[in-house]
PDB file of C-alpha atoms in Angstrom:
ATOM      1  CA  MET A   1       0.360   0.147  -0.465  1.00 56.00           C
ATOM      2  CA  ALA A   2       1.060   3.187  -1.187  1.00 51.00           C
ATOM      3  CA  PRO A   3       1.786   6.289   1.580  1.00 54.00           C
ATOM      4  CA  LYS A   4      -0.702   8.152   2.180  1.00 57.00           C
ATOM      5  CA  ALA A   5      -0.181  11.572   0.078  1.00 56.00           C
ATOM      6  CA  THR A   6      -0.193  14.677   1.906  1.00 62.00           C
ATOM      7  CA  SER A   7      -3.507  17.090   2.364  1.00 71.00           C
ATOM      8  CA  ALA A   8      -2.881  20.697   0.775  1.00 68.00           C
ATOM      9  CA  PHE A   9      -4.828  21.472   3.893  1.00 67.00           C
ATOM     10  CA  MET A  10      -2.407  19.548   6.139  1.00 81.00           C
ATOM     11  CA  LYS A  11       1.340  21.254   3.704  1.00 87.00           C
ATOM     12  CA  PRO A  12       3.407  23.404   5.136  1.00 93.00           C
ATOM     13  CA  LEU A  13       3.136  26.493   3.681  1.00 93.00           C
ATOM     14  CA  THR A  14       6.254  30.017   4.258  1.00 95.00           C
ATOM     15  CA  VAL A  15       4.186  32.410   5.785  1.00 96.00           C
ATOM     16  CA  SER A  16       5.059  36.044   5.372  1.00 96.00           C
ATOM     17  CA  ALA A  17       6.612  38.948   7.567  1.00 96.00           C
ATOM     18  CA  ASP A  18       3.242  40.169   8.568  1.00 96.00           C
ATOM     19  CA  LEU A  19       1.439  37.486   8.860  1.00 97.00           C
ATOM     20  CA  ALA A  20       4.339  35.533  10.368  1.00 97.00           C
ATOM     21  CA  ALA A  21       4.347  38.875  13.366  1.00 96.00           C
ATOM     22  CA  VAL A  22       1.092  37.392  14.708  1.00 96.00           C
ATOM     23  CA  VAL A  23       1.219  34.274  14.399  1.00 96.00           C
ATOM     24  CA  GLY A  24       4.869  33.015  14.211  1.00 95.00           C
ATOM     25  CA  ASN A  25       7.269  31.933  11.525  1.00 93.00           C
ATOM     26  CA  GLY A  26       6.292  28.786   9.138  1.00 81.00           C
ATOM     27  CA  PRO A  27       6.218  26.918   7.786  1.00 93.00           C
ATOM     28  CA  MET A  28       3.178  25.785   8.715  1.00 95.00           C
ATOM     29  CA  ALA A  29      -0.004  23.918   7.810  1.00 94.00           C
ATOM     30  CA  ARG A  30      -2.984  26.539   6.861  1.00 92.00           C
ATOM     31  CA  SER A  31      -4.787  24.893   9.970  1.00 92.00           C
ATOM     32  CA  GLU A  32      -2.202  25.836  12.429  1.00 94.00           C
ATOM     33  CA  VAL A  33      -2.050  29.071  10.479  1.00 95.00           C
ATOM     34  CA  VAL A  34      -5.825  29.324  11.117  1.00 94.00           C
ATOM     35  CA  LYS A  35      -5.679  28.196  14.540  1.00 96.00           C
ATOM     36  CA  ALA A  36      -2.715  30.505  15.939  1.00 96.00           C
ATOM     37  CA  LEU A  37      -4.440  33.182  13.859  1.00 96.00           C
ATOM     38  CA  TRP A  38      -7.222  32.646  16.466  1.00 96.00           C
ATOM     39  CA  VAL A  39      -5.686  32.291  20.181  1.00 97.00           C
ATOM     40  CA  TYR A  40      -4.266  36.193  19.056  1.00 97.00           C
ATOM     41  CA  ILE A  41      -8.124  37.381  17.869  1.00 97.00           C
ATOM     42  CA  LYS A  42      -9.189  35.550  21.438  1.00 97.00           C
ATOM     43  CA  GLY A  43      -6.352  36.447  22.744  1.00 97.00           C
ATOM     44  CA  ASN A  44      -6.434  40.437  21.962  1.00 97.00           C
ATOM     45  CA  ASN A  45      -9.918  40.674  22.438  1.00 97.00           C
ATOM     46  CA  LEU A  46     -10.425  40.969  18.588  1.00 97.00           C
ATOM     47  CA  GLN A  47     -13.784  39.993  17.986  1.00 97.00           C
ATOM     48  CA  ASP A  48     -16.617  42.418  17.833  1.00 96.00           C
ATOM     49  CA  PRO A  49     -18.811  42.162  20.526  1.00 95.00           C
ATOM     50  CA  LYS A  50     -22.236  42.949  19.042  1.00 96.00           C
ATOM     51  CA  ASP A  51     -21.577  40.630  16.111  1.00 96.00           C
ATOM     52  CA  LYS A  52     -18.428  37.774  16.646  1.00 95.00           C
ATOM     53  CA  ARG A  53     -18.558  37.712  13.463  1.00 96.00           C
ATOM     54  CA  MET A  54     -16.865  40.192  12.400  1.00 97.00           C
ATOM     55  CA  ILE A  55     -13.044  40.666  13.451  1.00 97.00           C
ATOM     56  CA  ASN A  56     -12.009  44.963  14.307  1.00 97.00           C
ATOM     57  CA  ASN A  57      -8.236  44.385  12.870  1.00 97.00           C
ATOM     58  CA  ASP A  58      -4.731  46.496  15.124  1.00 97.00           C
ATOM     59  CA  GLU A  59      -1.976  47.235  13.774  1.00 97.00           C
ATOM     60  CA  LYS A  60      -0.843  43.870  13.049  1.00 96.00           C
ATOM     61  CA  LEU A  61      -3.706  42.119  11.705  1.00 96.00           C
ATOM     62  CA  LYS A  62      -4.637  45.667   9.306  1.00 97.00           C
ATOM     63  CA  LYS A  63      -1.720  43.987   7.202  1.00 96.00           C
ATOM     64  CA  VAL A  64      -2.879  40.761   6.470  1.00 96.00           C
ATOM     65  CA  PHE A  65      -6.328  41.925   6.171  1.00 95.00           C
ATOM     66  CA  GLY A  66      -5.223  44.893   3.301  1.00 94.00           C
ATOM     67  CA  GLY A  67      -5.244  47.776   5.480  1.00 95.00           C
ATOM     68  CA  GLU A  68      -9.298  47.039   6.516  1.00 95.00           C
ATOM     69  CA  LYS A  69     -10.479  48.124   9.773  1.00 96.00           C
ATOM     70  CA  THR A  70     -12.739  45.310  10.677  1.00 96.00           C
ATOM     71  CA  VAL A  71     -12.475  42.233   8.008  1.00 96.00           C
ATOM     72  CA  HIS A  72     -15.780  38.934   8.025  1.00 96.00           C
ATOM     73  CA  MET A  73     -14.691  35.959   9.495  1.00 93.00           C
ATOM     74  CA  MET A  74     -15.810  34.000   6.165  1.00 94.00           C
ATOM     75  CA  LYS A  75     -13.523  35.962   4.540  1.00 94.00           C
ATOM     76  CA  MET A  76     -10.715  35.913   6.231  1.00 92.00           C
ATOM     77  CA  ALA A  77      -9.485  32.177   3.974  1.00 89.00           C
ATOM     78  CA  GLY A  78      -8.834  35.030   0.497  1.00 92.00           C
ATOM     79  CA  HIS A  79      -7.043  37.328   2.663  1.00 94.00           C
ATOM     80  CA  LEU A  80      -4.731  34.416   4.651  1.00 93.00           C
ATOM     81  CA  SER A  81      -3.858  32.460   1.009  1.00 92.00           C
ATOM     82  CA  LYS A  82      -2.106  36.010   0.424  1.00 94.00           C
ATOM     83  CA  HIS A  83       0.323  35.533   3.216  1.00 95.00           C
ATOM     84  CA  LEU A  84       0.999  32.238   2.316  1.00 94.00           C
ATOM     85  CA  SER A  85       3.008  30.835  -0.023  1.00 93.00           C
TER      86      SER A  85
END
């Protein structure tokens, strides 16, 4: 039986400098990046208290999320892919 291929989701990726400032240096799998990003968001109390789906970006996250003041959690993946290679 052939060894199981690593899924694209688990493949270690290079993390940009802006993203590394938030989640740490890579390489890391996309799932690890998302997990670390949520630890940062929750640890810095960046979820909007009225709408937990909205993230209020601090200066570090603005660099990751295209300079936007807030970002919807469902739009995060699109922004992250620009910082992973």
